Coordinates of C-alpha atoms in Angstrom, one line a residue:
X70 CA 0.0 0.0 0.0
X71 CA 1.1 3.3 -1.1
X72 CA -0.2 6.9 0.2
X73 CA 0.4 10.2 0.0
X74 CA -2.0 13.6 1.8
X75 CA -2.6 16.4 -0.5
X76 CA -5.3 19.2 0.4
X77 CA -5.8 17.3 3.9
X78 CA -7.0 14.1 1.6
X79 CA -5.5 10.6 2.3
X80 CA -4.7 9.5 -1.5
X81 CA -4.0 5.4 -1.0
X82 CA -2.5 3.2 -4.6
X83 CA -3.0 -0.3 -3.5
X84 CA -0.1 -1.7 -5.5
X85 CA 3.2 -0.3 -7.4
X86 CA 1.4 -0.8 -11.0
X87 CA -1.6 1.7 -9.6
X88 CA 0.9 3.8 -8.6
X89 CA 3.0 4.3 -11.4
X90 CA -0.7 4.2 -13.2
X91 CA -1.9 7.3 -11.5
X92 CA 1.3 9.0 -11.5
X93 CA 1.4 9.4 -15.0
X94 CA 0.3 12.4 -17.5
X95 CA -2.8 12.1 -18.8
X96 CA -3.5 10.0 -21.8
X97 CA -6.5 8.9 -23.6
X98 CA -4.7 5.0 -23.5
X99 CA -5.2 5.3 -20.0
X100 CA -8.3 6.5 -19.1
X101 CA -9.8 3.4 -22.2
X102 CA -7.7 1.0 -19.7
X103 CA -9.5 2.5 -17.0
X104 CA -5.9 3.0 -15.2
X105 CA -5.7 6.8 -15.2
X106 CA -5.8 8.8 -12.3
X107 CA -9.6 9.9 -11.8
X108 CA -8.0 14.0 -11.4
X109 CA -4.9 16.1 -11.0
X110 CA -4.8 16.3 -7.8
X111 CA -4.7 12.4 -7.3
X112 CA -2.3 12.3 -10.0
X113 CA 0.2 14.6 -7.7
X114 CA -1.1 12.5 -4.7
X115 CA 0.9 9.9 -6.9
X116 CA 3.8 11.4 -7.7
X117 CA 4.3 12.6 -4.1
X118 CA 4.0 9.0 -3.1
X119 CA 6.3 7.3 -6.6
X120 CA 8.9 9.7 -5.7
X121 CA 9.6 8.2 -1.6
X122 CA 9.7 4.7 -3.8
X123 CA 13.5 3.1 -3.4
X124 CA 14.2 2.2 -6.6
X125 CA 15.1 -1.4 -5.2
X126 CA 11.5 -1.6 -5.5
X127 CA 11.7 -2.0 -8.6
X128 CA 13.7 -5.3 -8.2
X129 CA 11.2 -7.1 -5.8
X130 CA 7.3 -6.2 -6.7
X131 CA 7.4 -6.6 -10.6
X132 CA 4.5 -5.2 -12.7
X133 CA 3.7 -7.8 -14.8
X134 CA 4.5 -11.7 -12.8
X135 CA 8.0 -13.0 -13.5
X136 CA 6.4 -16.6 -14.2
X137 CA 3.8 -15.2 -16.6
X138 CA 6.3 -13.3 -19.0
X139 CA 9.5 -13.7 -20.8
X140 CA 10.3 -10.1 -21.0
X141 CA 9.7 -9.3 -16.8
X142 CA 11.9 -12.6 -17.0
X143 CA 14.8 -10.8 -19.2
X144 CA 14.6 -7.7 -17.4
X145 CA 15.2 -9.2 -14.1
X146 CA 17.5 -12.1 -15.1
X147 CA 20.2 -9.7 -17.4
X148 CA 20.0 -7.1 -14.9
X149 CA 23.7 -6.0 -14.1
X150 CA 24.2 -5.2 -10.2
X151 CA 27.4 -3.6 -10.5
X152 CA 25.9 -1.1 -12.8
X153 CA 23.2 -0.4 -10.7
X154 CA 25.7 -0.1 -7.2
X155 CA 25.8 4.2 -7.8
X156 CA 22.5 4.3 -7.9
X157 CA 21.2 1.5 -5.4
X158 CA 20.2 4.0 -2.5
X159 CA 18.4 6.5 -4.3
X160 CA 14.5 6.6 -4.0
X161 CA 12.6 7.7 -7.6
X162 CA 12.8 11.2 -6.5
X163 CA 16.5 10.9 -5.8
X164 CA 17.0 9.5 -9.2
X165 CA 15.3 12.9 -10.8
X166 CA 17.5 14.8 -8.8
X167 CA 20.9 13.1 -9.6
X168 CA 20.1 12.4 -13.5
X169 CA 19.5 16.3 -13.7
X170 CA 23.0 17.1 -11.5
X171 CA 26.3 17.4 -12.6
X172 CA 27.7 14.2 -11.7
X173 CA 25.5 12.6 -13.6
X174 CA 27.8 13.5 -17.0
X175 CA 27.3 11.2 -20.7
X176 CA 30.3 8.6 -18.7
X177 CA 28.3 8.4 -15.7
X178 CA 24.9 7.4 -17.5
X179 CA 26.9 5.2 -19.6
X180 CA 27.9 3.3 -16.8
X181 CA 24.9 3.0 -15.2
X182 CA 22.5 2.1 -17.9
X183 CA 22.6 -1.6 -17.6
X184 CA 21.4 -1.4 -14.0
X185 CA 17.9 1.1 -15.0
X186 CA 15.5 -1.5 -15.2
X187 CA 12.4 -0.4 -18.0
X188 CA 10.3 0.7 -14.9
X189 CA 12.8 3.0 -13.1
X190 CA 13.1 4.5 -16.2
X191 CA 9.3 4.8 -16.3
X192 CA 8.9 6.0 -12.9
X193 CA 11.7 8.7 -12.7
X194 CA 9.8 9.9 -15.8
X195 CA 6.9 10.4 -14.4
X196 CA 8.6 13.0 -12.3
X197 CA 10.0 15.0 -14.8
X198 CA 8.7 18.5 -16.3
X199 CA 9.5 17.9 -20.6
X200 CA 12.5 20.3 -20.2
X201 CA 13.8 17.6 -17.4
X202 CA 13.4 15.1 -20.4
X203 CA 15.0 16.8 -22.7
X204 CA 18.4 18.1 -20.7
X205 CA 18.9 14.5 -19.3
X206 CA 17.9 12.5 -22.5
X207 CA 20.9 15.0 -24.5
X208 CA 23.9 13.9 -22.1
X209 CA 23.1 10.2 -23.0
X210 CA 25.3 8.9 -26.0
X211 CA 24.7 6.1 -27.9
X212 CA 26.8 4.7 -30.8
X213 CA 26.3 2.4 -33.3
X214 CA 27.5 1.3 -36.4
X215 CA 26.7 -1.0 -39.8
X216 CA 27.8 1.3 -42.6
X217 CA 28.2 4.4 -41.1
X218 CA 28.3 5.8 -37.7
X219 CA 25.5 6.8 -35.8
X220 CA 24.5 9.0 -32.8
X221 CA 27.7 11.3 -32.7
X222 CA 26.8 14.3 -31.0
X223 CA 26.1 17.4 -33.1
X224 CA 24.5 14.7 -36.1
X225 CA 21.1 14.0 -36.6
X226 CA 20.3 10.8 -38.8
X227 CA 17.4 10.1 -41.3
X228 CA 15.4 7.1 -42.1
X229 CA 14.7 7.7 -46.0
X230 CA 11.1 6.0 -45.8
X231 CA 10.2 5.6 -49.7
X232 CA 6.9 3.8 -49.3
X233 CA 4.4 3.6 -52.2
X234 CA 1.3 2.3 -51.8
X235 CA 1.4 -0.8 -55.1
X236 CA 5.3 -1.6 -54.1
X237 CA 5.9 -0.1 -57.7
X238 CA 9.9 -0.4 -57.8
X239 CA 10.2 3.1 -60.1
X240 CA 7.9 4.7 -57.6
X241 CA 9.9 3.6 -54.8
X242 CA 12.9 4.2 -56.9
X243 CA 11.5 8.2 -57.3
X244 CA 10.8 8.6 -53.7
X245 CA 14.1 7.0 -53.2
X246 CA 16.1 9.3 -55.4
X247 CA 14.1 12.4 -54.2
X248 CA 15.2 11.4 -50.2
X249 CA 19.1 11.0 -51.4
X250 CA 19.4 14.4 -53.3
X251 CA 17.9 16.2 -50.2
X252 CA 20.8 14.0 -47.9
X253 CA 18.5 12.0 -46.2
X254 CA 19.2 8.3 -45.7
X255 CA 21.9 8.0 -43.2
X256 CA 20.2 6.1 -40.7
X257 CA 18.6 3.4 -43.1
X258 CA 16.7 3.3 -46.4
X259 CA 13.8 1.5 -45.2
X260 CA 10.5 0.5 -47.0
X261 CA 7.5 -0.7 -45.4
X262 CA 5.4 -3.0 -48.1
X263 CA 2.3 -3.4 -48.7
X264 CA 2.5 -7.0 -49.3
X265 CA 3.8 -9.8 -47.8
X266 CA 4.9 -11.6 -51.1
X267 CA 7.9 -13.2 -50.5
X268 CA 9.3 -12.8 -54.1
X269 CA 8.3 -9.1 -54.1
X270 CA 10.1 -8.6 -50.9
X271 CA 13.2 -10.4 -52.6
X272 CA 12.9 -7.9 -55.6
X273 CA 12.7 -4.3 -53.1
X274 CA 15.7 -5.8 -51.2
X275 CA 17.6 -6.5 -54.3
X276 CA 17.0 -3.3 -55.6
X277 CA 18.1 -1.1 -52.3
X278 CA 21.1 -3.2 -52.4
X279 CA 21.7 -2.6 -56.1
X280 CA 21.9 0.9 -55.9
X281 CA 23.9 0.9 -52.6
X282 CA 26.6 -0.6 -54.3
X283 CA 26.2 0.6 -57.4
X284 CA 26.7 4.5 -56.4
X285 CA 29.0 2.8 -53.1
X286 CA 26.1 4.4 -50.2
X287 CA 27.8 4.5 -46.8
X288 CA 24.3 3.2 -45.5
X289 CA 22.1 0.3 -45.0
X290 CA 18.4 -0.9 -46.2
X291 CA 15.6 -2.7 -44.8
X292 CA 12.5 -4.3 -46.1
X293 CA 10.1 -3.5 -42.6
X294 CA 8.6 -7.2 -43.1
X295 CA 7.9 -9.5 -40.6
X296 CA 10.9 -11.5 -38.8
X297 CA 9.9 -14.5 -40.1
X298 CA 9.5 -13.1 -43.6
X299 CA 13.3 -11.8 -43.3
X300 CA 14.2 -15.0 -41.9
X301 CA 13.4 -16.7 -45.3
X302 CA 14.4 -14.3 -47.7
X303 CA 18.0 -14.6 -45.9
X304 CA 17.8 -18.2 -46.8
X305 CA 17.3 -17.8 -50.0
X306 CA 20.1 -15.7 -50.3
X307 CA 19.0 -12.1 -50.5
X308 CA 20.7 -9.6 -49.8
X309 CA 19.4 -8.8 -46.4
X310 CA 21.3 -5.5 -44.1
X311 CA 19.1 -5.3 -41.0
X312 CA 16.2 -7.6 -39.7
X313 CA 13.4 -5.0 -38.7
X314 CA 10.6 -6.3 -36.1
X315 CA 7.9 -4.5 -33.7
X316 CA 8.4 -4.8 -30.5
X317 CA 6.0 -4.8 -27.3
X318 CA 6.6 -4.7 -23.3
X319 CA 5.0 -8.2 -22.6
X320 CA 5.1 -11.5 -23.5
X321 CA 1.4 -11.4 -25.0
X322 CA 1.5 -8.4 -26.9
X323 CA 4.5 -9.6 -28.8
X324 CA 3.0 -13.3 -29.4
X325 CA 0.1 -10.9 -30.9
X326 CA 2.8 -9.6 -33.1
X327 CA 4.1 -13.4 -33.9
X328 CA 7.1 -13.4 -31.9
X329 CA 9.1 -13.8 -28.9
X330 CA 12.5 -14.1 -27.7
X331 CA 14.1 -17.1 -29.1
X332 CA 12.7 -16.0 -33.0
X333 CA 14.3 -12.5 -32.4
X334 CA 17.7 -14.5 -31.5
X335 CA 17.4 -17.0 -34.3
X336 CA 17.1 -13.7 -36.8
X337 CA 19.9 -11.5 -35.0
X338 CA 22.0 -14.5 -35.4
X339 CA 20.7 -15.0 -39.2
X340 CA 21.6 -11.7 -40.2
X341 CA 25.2 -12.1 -38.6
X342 CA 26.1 -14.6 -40.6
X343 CA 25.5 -12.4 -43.6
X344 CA 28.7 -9.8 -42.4
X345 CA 27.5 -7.5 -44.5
X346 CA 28.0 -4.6 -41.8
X347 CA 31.5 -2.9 -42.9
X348 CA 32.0 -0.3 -39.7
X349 CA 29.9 -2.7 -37.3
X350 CA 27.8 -5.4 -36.7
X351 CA 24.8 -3.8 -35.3
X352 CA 22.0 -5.5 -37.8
X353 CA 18.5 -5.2 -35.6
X354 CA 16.1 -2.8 -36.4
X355 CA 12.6 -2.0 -34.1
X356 CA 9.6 0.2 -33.4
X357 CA 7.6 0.9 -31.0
X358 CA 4.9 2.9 -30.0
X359 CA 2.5 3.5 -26.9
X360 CA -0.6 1.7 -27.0
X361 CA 0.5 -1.5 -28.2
X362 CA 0.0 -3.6 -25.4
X363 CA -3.1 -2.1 -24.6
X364 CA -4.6 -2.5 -28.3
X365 CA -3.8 -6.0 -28.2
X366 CA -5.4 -6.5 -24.3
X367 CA -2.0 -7.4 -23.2
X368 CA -1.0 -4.4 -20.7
X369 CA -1.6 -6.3 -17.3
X370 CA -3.3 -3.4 -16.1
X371 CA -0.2 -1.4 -16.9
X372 CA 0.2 2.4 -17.8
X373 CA 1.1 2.2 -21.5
X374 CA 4.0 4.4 -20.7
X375 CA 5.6 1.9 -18.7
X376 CA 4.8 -1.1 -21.2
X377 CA 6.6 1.0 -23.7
X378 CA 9.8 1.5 -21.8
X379 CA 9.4 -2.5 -21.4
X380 CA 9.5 -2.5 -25.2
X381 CA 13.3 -1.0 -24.9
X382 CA 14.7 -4.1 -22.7
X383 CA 13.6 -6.3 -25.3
X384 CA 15.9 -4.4 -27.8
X385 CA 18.4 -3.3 -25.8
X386 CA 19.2 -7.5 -25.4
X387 CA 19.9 -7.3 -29.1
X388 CA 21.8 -4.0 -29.4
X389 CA 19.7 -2.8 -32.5
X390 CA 21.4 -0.4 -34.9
X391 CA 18.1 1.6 -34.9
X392 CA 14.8 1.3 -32.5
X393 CA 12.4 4.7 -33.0
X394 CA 8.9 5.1 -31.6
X395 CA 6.0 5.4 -34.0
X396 CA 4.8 8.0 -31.3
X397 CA 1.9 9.3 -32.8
X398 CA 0.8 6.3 -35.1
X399 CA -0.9 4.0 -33.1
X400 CA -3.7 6.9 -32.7
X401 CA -6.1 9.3 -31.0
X402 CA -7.4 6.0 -28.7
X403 CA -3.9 6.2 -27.0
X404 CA -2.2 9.9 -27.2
X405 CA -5.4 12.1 -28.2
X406 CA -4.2 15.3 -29.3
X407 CA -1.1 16.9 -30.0
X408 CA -0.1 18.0 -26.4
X409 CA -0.4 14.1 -25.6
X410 CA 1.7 13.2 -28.5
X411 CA 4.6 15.6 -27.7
X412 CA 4.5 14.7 -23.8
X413 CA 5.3 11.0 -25.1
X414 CA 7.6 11.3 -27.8
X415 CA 9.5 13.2 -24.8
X416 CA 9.3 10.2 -22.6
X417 CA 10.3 8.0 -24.5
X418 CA 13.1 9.4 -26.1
X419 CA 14.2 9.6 -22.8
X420 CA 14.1 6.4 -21.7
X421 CA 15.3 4.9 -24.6
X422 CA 18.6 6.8 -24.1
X423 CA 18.7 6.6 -20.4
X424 CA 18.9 2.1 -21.1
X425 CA 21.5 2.9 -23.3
X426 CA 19.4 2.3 -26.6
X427 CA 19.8 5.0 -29.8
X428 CA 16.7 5.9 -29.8
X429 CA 15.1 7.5 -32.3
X430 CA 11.3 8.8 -33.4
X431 CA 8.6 9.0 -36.1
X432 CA 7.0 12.2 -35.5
X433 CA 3.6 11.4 -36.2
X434 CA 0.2 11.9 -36.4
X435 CA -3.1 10.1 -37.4
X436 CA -5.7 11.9 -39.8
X437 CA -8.2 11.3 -37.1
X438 CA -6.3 12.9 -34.3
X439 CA -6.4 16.3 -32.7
X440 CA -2.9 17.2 -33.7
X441 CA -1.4 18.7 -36.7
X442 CA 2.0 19.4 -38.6
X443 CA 2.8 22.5 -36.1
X444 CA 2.4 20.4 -33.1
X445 CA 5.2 17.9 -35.2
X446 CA 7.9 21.0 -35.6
X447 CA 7.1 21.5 -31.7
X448 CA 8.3 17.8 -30.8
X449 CA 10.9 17.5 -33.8
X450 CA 12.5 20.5 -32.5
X451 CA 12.2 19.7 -28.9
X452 CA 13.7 15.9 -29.8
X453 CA 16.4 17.3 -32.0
X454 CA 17.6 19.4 -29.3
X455 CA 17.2 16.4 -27.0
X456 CA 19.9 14.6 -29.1
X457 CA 17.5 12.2 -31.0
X458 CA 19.4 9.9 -33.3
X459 CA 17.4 10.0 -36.5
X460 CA 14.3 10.8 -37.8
X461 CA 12.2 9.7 -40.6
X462 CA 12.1 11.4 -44.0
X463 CA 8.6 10.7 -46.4
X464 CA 8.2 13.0 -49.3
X465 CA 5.9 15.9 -48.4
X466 CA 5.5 14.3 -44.4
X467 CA 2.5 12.1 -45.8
X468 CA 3.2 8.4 -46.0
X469 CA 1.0 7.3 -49.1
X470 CA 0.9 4.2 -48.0
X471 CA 0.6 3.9 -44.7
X472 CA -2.1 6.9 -44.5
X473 CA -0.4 8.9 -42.1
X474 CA 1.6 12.4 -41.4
X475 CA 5.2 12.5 -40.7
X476 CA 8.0 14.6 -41.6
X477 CA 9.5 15.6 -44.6
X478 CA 13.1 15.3 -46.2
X479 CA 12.4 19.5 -45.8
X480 CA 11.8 19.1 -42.0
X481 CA 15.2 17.4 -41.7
X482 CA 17.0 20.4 -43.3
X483 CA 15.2 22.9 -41.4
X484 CA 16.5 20.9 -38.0
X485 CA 20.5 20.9 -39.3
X486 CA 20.3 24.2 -40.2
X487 CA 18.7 25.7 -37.2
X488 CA 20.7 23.4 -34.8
X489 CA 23.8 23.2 -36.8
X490 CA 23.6 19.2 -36.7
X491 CA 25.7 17.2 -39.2
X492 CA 24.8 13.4 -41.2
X493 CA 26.5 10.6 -40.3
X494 CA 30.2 11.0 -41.2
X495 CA 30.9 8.4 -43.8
X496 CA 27.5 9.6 -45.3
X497 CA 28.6 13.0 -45.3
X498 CA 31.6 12.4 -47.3
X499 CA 29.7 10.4 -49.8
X500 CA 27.5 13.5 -50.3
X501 CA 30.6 15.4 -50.5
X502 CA 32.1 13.8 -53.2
X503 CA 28.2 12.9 -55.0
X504 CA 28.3 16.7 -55.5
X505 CA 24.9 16.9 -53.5
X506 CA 26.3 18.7 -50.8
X507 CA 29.4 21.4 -50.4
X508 CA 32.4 21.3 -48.3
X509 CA 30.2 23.2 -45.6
X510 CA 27.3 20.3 -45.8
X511 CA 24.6 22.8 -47.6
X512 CA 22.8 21.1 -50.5
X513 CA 24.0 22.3 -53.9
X514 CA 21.7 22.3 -57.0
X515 CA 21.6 19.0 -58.9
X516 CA 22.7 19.3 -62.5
X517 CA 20.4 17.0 -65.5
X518 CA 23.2 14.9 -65.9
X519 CA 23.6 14.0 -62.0
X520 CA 24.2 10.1 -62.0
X521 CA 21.2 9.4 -59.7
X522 CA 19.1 11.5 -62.1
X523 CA 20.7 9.6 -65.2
X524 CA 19.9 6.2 -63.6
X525 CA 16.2 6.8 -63.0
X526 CA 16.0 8.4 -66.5
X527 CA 17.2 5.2 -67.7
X528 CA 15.1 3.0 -65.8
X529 CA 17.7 1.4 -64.1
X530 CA 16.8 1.5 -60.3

């Protein structure tokens, strides 16, 4: 039992999962679980009593039963003790305090990561203003690498998303050529289908590869299939650069998705055998996105928050090259408007990066939800100066495909220039030396006879 008094009322959360329930901001996923706090003032009640809360806690009354669920089971079995020493005797309220001081520098959180468990994460977040978020979320640094290097500080990455609604391969190719000539595509060239035809799939991932090597990209593609559709592509010999999955915080939300533990292994281990990675070796891609447990009635009467910080342990076990949120995707039944949306792509940023994961985020938005493109520059420019690690490029922000709004290969030039953030390095030179971009990393105008231009002319992408 957990209590706080606030306006001489005795507030009482009979549990840790109410508690870290009620504690959190309001969000229409909550209030549809019937989990939310019932006002603001038992909502403080609840973050006056989360913050006396040792973070040992965390440790001994688990959310969702260890003998119910494989991912409770990872989070407690790989936690790393020694990690976690600095930080044993702090309460959640502590935490806040010490993650926002001084001492708390990029090393420190470095070394500390393995020991945040998903729900301290959660917790400590629930105690944090979105500027609190943001200042903490920037001194964590994460690195990875495939092709290129990503999540320097000072860069900003992109996901060149070249979706087209028929899988037509010279649409794909269009969108594709338009993304490269505005220097997006660091982070991955990524295409979600529209059909699960496993020779179609064969034919996109050919074609990413061919024109990787062909013009000698310093980056990496992904067909966003399901695992086990990678899994069989890679044996039949495609040419496969990251496995990409969704992810959930339980064990029953991701069976809903067709997966678990072991099957994420078995591909991690698939796509290592491939060494196709020339800088690293860092071949997982995931997403995200609050709500997911919920939609698939697999929360355990969990806040949604908390199930997604869950989500991260399941890819921090298989240190993914990328993992971003879909933050606004899942819709208006789970972040309502645009004030819900920005409070969450905060959040989890920020706990992404405090578990050591690079973290990055589809600023989003459903047709059908009270948000629109201004509220996106609010959070893209609030993430960006977070330190997010990439962001996702669609021509014109709207996803012809998938029927939603994102940003634009335009909102990724407006964040470098106002921020003064740089590609990934290797990616950077390749620009460089394309002529797309001048010695100072500003885009230059593309002559007719541009190679990329002469290849899609020809028909040969």
């Amino acid at each position: 039992m957990y209590q706080a008094t606030l306006s001489r009322r005795s507030y009482r959360f009979s549990d840790l999962r109410q508690l870290m329930a009620k504690a959190s901001p309001a969000r229409s996923g909550d209030y549809l679980a019937e989990v939310a706090a019932d006002s603001a003032e038992e909502r403080m009640a609840a973050r006056i009593a989360l913050a006396e809360v040792p973070l040992k806690t965390f440790l001994q009354q688990l959310l969702v039963p260890y003998e119910q669920d494989e991912v409770t089971r990872l989070i407690i079995d790989s936690h790393d003790a020694l990690a976690f020493a600095p930080i044993s005797h702090l309460t959640v309220g502590d935490f806040r305090d010490w993650l926002l001081s001084e001492q708390a520098d990029s090393a420190m959180l470095a070394q500390v990561a393995a020991g945040i468990t998903p729900e301290m994460a959660a917790a400590v977040s629930k105690l944090m203003r979105n500027q609190d978020l943001i200042l903490v979320a920037k001194k964590c640094r994460v690195i990875t690498r495939f092709r290129n290097t990503i999540g320097l500080p000072s860069h900003l990455s992109v996901r060149l998303q070249p979706n087209h609604p028929t899988d037509s391969l010279q649409g794909i190719a269009a969108s594709m050529l338009d993304g490269l000539l505005y220097g997006s595509g660091d982070a991955v060239v990524g295409i979600n289908p529209a059909s699960d035809s496993l020779p179609l799939l064969e034919k996109l991932n050919y074609m990413l590869d061919d024109v990787i090597q062909r013009f000698a990209i310093p980056t990496q593609s992904c067909v966003l299939t399901h695992v086990t559709n990678t899994l069989r592509l890679i044996e039949r010999g495609a040419p496969v650069d990251l496995v990409f999955q969704s992810i959930a915080g339980t064990e029953a939300a991701n069976s809903g998705f067709g997966i678990n533990l072991a099957l994420l292994a078995e591909a991690q281990q698939a796509a290592l055998s491939l060494n196709r990675g020339t800088l690293g070796h860092n071949v997982m891609y995931f997403e995200t996105g609050q709500g997911s447990c919920l939609s698939s009635n697999a929360h355990h009467g969990v806040d949604q928050q908390t199930c997604e910080a869950r989500a991260y342990a399941v890819a921090r076990h298989f240190s993914p090259l990328l993992i971003n949120t879909v933050v606004g995707f899942i819709g208006p039944e789970y972040l309502y408007d645009g004030k819900q949306i920005i409070r969450a792509g905060l959040e989890d940023h920020f706990c992404g990066k405090l578990l050591g994961l690079p973290l990055g985020c589809d600023v989003c938005y459903t047709n059908h939800a009270e948000a629109d493109q201004d509220d996106m520059d609010t959070l893209l420019t609030l993430l960006a100066t977070a330190g997010l690690t990439f962001l996702i490029g669609v021509p014109g922000a709207d996803d012809i495909m998938l029927n939603y709004q994102s940003t634009s290969f335009h909102d990724a030039l407006y964040i470098r220039e106002l921020l003064g953030l740089k590609h990934a390095p290797e990616f950077a030179d390749w620009l460089t030396r394309m002529h797309i971009t001048d010695d100072l990393g500003r885009l230059r105008d593309t002559a007719a006879n541009h190679p990329l231009l002469l290849a899609l002319q020809g028909e040969q992408l």
